[in-house]
mmCIF file of C-alpha atoms in Angstrom:
data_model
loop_
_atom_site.group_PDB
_atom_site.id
_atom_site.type_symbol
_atom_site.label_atom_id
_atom_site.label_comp_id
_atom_site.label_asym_id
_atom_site.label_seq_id
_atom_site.Cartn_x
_atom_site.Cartn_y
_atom_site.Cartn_z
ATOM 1 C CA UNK A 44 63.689 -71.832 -27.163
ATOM 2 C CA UNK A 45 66.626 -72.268 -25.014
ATOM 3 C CA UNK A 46 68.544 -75.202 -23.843
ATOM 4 C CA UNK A 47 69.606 -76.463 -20.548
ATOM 5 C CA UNK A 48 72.311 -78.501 -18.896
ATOM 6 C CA UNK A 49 72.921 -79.395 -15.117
ATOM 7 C CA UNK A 50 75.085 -81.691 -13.485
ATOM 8 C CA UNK A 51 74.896 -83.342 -9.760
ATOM 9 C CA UNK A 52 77.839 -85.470 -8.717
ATOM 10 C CA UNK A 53 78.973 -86.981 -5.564
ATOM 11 C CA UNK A 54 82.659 -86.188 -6.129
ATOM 12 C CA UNK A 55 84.124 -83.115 -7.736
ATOM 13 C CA UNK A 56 83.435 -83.709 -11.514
ATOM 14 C CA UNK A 57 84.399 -82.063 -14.645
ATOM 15 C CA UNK A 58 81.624 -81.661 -17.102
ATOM 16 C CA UNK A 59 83.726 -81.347 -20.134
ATOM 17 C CA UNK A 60 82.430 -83.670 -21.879
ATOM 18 C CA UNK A 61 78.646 -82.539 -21.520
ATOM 19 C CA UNK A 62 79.642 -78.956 -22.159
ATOM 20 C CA UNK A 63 81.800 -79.581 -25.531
ATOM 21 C CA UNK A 64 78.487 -81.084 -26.989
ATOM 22 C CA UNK A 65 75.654 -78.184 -25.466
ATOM 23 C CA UNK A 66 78.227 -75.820 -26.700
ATOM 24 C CA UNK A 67 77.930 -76.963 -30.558
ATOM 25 C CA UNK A 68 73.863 -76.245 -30.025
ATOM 26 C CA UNK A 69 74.784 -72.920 -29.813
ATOM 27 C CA UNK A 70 74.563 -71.862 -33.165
ATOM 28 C CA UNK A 71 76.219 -74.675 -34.916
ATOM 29 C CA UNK A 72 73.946 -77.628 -34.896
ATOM 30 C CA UNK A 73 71.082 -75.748 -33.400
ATOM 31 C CA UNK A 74 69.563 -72.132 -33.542
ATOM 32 C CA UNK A 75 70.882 -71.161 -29.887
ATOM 33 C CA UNK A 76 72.927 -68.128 -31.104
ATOM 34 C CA UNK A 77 72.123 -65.355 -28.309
ATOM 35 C CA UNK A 78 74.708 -66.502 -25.472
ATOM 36 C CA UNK A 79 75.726 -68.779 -23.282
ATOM 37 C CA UNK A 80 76.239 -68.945 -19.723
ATOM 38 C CA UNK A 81 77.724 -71.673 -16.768
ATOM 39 C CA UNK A 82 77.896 -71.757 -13.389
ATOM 40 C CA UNK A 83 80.494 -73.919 -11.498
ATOM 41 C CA UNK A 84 79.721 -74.531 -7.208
ATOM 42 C CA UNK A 85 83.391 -75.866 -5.102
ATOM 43 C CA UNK A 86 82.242 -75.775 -1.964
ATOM 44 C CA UNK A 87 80.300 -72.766 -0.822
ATOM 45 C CA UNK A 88 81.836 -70.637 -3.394
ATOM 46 C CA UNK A 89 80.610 -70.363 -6.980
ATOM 47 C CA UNK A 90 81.838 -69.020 -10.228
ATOM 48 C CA UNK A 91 80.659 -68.052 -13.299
ATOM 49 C CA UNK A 92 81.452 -67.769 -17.260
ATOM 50 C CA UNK A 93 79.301 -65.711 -19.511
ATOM 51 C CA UNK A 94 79.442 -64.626 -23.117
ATOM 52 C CA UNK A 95 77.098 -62.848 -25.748
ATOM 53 C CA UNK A 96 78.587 -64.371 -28.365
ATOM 54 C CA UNK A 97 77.225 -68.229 -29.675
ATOM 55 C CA UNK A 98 78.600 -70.607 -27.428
ATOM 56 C CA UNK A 99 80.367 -72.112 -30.501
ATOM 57 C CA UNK A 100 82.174 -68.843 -31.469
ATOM 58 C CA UNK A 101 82.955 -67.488 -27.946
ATOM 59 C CA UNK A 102 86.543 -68.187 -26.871
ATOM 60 C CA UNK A 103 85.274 -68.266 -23.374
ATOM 61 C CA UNK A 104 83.408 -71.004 -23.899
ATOM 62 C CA UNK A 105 86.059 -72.777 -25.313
ATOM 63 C CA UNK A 106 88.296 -72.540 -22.453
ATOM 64 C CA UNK A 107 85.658 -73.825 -20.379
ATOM 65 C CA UNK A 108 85.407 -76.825 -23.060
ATOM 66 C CA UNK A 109 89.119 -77.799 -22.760
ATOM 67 C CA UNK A 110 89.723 -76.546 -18.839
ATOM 68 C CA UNK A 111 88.255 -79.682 -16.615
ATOM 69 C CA UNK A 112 86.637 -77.213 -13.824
ATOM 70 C CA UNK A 113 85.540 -79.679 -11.132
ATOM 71 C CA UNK A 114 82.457 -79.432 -9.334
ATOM 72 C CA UNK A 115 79.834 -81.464 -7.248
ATOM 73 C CA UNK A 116 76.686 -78.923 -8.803
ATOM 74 C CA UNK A 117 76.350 -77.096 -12.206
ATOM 75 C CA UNK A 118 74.030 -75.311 -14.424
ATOM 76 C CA UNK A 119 74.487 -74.286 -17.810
ATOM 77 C CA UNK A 120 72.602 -72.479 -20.623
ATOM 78 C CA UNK A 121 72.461 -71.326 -24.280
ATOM 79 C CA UNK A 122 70.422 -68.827 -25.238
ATOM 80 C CA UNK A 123 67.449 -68.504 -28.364
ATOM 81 C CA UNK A 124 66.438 -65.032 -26.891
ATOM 82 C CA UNK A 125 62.705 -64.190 -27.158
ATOM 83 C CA UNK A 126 62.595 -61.853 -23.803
ATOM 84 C CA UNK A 127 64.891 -59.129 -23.427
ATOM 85 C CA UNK A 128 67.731 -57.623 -25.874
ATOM 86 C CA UNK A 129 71.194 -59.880 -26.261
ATOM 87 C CA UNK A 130 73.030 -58.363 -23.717
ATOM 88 C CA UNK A 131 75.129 -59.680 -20.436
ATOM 89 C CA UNK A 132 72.653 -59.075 -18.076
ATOM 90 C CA UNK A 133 69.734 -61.026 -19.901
ATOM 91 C CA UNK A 134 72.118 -64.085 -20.025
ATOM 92 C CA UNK A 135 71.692 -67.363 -17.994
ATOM 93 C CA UNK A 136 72.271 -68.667 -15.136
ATOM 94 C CA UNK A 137 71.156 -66.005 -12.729
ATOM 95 C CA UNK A 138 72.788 -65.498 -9.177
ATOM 96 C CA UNK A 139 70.518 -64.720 -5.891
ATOM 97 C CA UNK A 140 72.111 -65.237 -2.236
ATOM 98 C CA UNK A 141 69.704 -66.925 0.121
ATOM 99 C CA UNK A 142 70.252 -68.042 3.939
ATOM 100 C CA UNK A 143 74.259 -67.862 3.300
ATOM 101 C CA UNK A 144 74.105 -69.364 0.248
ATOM 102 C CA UNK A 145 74.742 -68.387 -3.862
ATOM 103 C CA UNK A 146 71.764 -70.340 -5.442
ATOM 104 C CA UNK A 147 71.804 -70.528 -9.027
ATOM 105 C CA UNK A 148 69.210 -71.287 -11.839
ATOM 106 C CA UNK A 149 68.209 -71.181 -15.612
ATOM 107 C CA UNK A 150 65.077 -71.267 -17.341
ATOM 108 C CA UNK A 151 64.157 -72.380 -20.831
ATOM 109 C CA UNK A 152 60.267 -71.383 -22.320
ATOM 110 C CA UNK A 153 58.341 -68.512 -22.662
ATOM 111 C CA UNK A 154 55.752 -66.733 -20.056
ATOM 112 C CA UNK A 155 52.661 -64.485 -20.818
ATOM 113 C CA UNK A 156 51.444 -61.728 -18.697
ATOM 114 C CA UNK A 157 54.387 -61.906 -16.358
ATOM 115 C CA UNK A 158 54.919 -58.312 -15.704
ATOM 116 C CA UNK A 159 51.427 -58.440 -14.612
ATOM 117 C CA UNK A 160 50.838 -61.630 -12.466
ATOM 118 C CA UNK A 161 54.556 -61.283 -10.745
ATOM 119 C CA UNK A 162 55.637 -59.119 -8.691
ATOM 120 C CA UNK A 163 58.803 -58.382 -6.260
ATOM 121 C CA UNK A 164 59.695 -56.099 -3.618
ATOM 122 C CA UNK A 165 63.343 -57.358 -2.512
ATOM 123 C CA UNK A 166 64.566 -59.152 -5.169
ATOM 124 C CA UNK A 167 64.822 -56.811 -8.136
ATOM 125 C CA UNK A 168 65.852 -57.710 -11.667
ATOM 126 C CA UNK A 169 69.305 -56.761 -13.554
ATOM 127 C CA UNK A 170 68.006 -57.274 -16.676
ATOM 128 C CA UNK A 171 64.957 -57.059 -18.530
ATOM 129 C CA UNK A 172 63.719 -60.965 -19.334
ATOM 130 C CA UNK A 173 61.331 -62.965 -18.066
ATOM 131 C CA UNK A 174 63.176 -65.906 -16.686
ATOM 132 C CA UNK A 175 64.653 -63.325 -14.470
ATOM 133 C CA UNK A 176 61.658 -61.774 -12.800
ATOM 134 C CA UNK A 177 60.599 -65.304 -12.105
ATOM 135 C CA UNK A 178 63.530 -66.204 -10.255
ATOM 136 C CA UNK A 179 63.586 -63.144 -8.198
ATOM 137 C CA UNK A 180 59.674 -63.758 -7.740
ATOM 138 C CA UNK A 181 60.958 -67.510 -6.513
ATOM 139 C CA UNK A 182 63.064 -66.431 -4.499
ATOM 140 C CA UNK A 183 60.895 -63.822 -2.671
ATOM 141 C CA UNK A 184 58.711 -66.747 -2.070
ATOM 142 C CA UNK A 185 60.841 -69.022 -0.619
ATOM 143 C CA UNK A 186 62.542 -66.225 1.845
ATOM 144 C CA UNK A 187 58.645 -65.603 2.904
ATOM 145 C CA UNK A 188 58.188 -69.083 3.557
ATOM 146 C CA UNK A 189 60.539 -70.306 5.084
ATOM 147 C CA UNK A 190 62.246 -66.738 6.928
ATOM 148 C CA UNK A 191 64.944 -69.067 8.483
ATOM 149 C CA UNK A 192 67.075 -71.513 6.718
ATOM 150 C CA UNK A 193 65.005 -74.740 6.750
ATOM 151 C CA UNK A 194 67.088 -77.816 8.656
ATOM 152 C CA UNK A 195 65.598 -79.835 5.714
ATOM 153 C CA UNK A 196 66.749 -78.337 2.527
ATOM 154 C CA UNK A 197 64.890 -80.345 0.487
ATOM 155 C CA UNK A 198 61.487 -79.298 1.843
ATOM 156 C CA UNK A 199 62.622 -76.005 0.522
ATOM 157 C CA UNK A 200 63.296 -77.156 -3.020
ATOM 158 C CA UNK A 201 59.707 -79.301 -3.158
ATOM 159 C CA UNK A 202 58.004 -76.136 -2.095
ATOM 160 C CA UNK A 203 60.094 -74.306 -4.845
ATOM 161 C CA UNK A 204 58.613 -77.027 -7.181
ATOM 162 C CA UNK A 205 55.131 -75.980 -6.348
ATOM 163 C CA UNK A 206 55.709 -72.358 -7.066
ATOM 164 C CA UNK A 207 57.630 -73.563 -10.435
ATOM 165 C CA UNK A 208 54.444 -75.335 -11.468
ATOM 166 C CA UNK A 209 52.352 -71.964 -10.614
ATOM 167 C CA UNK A 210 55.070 -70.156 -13.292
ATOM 168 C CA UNK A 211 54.239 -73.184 -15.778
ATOM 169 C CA UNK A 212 50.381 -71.813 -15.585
ATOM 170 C CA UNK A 213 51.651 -68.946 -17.068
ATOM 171 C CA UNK A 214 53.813 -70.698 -20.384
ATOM 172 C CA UNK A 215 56.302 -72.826 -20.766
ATOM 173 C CA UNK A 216 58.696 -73.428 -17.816
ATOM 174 C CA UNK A 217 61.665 -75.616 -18.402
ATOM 175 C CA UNK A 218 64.076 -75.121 -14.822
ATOM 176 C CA UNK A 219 67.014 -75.908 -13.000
ATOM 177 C CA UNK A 220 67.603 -74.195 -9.876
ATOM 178 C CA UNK A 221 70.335 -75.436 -7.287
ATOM 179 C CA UNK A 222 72.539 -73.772 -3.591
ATOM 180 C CA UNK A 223 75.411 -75.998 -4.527
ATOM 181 C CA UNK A 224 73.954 -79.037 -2.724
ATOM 182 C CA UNK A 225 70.978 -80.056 -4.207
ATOM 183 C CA UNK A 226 69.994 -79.654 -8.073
ATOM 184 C CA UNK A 227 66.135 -79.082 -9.089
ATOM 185 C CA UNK A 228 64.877 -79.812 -12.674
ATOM 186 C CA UNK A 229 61.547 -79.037 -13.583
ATOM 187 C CA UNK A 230 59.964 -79.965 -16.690
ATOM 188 C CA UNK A 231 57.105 -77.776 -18.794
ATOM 189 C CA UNK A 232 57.894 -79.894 -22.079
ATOM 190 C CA UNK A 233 61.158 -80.956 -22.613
ATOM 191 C CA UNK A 234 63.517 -82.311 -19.978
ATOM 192 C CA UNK A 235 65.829 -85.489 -19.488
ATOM 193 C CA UNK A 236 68.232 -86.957 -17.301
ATOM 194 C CA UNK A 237 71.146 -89.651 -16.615
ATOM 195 C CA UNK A 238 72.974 -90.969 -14.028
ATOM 196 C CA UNK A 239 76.182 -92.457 -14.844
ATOM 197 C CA UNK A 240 77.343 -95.357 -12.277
ATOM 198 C CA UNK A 241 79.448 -98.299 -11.914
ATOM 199 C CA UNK A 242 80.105 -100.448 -14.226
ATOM 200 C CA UNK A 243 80.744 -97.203 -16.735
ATOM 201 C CA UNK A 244 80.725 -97.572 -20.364
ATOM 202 C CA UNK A 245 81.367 -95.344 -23.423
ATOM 203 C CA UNK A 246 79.374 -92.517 -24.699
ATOM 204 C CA UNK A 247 79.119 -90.737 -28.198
ATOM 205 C CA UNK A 248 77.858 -87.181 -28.611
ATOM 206 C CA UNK A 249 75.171 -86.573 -30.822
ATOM 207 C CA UNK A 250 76.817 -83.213 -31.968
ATOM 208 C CA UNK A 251 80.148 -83.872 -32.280
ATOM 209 C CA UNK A 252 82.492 -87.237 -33.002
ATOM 210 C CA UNK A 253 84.129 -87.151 -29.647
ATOM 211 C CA UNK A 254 83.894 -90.911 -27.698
ATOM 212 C CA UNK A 255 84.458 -91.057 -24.183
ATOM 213 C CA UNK A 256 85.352 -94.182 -21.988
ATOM 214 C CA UNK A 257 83.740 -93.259 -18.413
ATOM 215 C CA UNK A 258 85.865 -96.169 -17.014
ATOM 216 C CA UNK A 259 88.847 -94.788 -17.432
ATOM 217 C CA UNK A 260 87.919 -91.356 -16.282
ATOM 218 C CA UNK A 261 86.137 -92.195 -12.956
ATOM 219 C CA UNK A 262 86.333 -94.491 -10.228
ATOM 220 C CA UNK A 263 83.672 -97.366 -9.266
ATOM 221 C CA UNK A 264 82.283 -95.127 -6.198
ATOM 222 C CA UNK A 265 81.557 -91.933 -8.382
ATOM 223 C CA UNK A 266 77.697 -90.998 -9.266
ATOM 224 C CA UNK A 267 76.933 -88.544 -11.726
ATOM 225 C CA UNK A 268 73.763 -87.263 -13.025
ATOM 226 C CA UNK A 269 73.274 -85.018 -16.138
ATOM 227 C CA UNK A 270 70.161 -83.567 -16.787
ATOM 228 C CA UNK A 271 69.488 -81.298 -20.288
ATOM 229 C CA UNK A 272 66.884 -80.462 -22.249
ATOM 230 C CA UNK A 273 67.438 -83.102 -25.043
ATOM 231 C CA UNK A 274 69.962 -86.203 -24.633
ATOM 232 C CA UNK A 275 73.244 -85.310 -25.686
ATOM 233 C CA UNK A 276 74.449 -88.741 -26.534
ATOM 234 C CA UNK A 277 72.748 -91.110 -28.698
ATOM 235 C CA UNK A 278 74.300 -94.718 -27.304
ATOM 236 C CA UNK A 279 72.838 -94.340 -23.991
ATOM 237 C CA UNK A 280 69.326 -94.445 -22.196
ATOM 238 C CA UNK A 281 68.334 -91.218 -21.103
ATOM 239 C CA UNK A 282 64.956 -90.488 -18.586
ATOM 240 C CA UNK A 283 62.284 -88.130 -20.106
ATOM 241 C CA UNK A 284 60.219 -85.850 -17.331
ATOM 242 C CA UNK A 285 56.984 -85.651 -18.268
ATOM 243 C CA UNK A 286 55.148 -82.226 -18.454
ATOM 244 C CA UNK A 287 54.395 -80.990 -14.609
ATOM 245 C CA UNK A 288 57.872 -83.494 -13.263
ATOM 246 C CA UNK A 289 59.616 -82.514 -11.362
ATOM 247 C CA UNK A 290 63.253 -84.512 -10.191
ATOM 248 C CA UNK A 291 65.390 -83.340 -7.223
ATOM 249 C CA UNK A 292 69.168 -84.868 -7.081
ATOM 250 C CA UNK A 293 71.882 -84.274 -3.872
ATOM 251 C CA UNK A 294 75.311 -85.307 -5.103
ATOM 252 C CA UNK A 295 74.188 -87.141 -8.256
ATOM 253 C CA UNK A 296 71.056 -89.480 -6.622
ATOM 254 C CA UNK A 297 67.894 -88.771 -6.956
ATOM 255 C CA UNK A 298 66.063 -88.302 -4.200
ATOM 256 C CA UNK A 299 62.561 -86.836 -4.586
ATOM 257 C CA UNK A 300 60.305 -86.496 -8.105
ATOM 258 C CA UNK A 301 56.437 -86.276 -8.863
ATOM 259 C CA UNK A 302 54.650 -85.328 -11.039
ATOM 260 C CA UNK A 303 52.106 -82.474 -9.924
ATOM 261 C CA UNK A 304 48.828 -81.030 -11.628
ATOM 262 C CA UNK A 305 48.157 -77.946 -13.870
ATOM 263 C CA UNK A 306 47.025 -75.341 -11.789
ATOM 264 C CA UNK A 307 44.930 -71.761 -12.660
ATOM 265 C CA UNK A 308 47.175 -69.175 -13.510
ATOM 266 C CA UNK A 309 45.057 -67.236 -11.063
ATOM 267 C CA UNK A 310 47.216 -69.138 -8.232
ATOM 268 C CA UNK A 311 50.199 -67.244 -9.069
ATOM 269 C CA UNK A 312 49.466 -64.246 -7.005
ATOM 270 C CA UNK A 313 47.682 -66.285 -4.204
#
C-alpha cells in the first residue's frame, strides 16, 4: 500500500517538517520504494514535484525537504505500486482542471473490477493505474452534477464523498482530493489527522530524530491541519477516521465529517 500526506492551513505554511518524515517511508523505514509525488497550491496556481526514484534517494525530494515551499493546501504521496508499471505518469498526485480551478488528489488502496464498473468519456487517463481512472471517473461525476461551479463549494466536496464511498465498494479507498481551498480526506482503513493551534508545543518524528518547537515557528493566530495515513510523530495526539469517514478542512478547520454506510458495488454505475 501507499501512503498519504495533506496539509490545510490558514496562512501560507511550509510543510517541511511533515515531508522530511513521509519522505524516510519511502523506502527507508517503510516499503514505499516506487515514487513519490507533491503538490504545492499559492493562490490559484499550483505546482508540482515528482520522482520515480524512493522518496529517500531522489534528490528532488530532498530539495523539497530543505526548501520551505509555503502553501495554504497540499497533497503528497509515496508510492508501493500494485497498479500500473513505475513510471512518471502512474505517480501521485494527479492534476484535473475543473470550473477554473487545478484540483488535485491521491489515493492509497487497491480496487477490483475497475476497468469494468468505471467508465469515462471526457476525462481520460495518462497513465495506466487505478487510482487514476477513479479520479477522472470523479471528476466526470462532479462536472455532471453540478455543470456550473457550485456557490457552495463544499456541497461539491460532500457529494464527492458519496461517490468516494461508491469507489470504497469496489476495495480499499484511502483519499485526499482538494481545488486549493478546501482539503477532502476519506478513509477506507487507515487515515489520521491533526490540527496544530495555539498554545504550540514540540513534536518528534517517528522516522527520524528531528524535534521541532511549533512556537517558535508560527504565530498564535496560525491553524494547521495534517492529515496522513499513519501519525508521523509519536508525542502528540493524532485523530483516527474510521472506515467509511470522511473529514473536510478549509484553511486548516474542520468543517464537515460523517461517517457514511457501505454501499453495493452495483451503485457505482448508477
Amino acid at each position: 500500500m501507499c501512503e498519504l500526506l495533506g496539509m490545510s492551513a490558514n496562512v501560507p505554511t511550509d510543510i517541511c517538517f511533515s515531508f522530511a518524515g513521509l519522505l524516510e517511508r519511502g523506502g527507508r523505514t517503510g516499503p514505499h520504494r516506487d515514487g513519490w509525488g507533491i503538490s504545492f497550491y499559492e493562490g490559484k496556481g499550483s505546482r508540482s514535484f515528482k520522482d520515480v526514484l524512493p522518496s529517500c534517494e531522489s534528490e528532488i525530494a530532498n530539495l523539497v525537504r530543505t526548501y520551505p515551499i509555503k502553501s495554504k493546501s497540499v497533497i503528497s504521496h509515496i508510492r508501493q505500486a500494485n497498479r500500473g508499471g513505475i513510471k512518471l505518469e502512474n505517480t501521485h498526485p494527479f492534476c484535473r482542471p475543473l470550473w477554473g480551478r487545478n484540483w488535485t488528489y491521491a489515493h492509497n488502496g487497491q480496487l477490483s473490477n475497475y476497468k469494468q464498473m468505471l467508465t469515462v468519456e471526457e476525462q481520460l487517463p495518462i497513465g495506466n493505474t487505478d487510482s487514476e481512472l477513479a479520479f477522472c471517473w470523479l471528476v466526470e461525476k462532479l462536472a455532471e452534477r453540478f455543470p456550473k461551479k457550485p456557490k457552495d463549494m463544499s456541497s461539491a466536496f460532500r457529494f464527492a464523498a458519496n461517490k468516494v464511498n461508491e469507489l470504497r465498494a469496489l476495495g480499499v479507498f484511502n483519499m485526499l482530493l482538494t481545488d486549493g481551498v478546501y482539503v477532502l480526506a476519506f478513509c477506507s482503513n487507515h487515515l489520521t489527522w491533526i490540527t496544530r493551534r495555539a498554545p504550540f508545543g514540540k513534536a518528534t518524528l517517528i522516522d527520524s530524530d528531528w524535534i521541532i518547537d511549533f512556537q517558535k515557528e508560527t504565530t498564535p493566530n496560525d491553524i494547521v491541519t495534517v492529515i496522513t495515513t499513519r501519525p508521523l510523530t509519536h508525542d502528540e495526539d493524532w485523530n483516527v477516521l474510521q472506515p467509511g469517514e470522511y473529514a473536510l478542512f478549509k484553511f486548516g478547520e474542520l468543517i464537515s465529517s460523517k461517517t457514511l454506510k457501505n454501499v453495493n458495488p452495483i451503485n457505482v454505475e448508477a
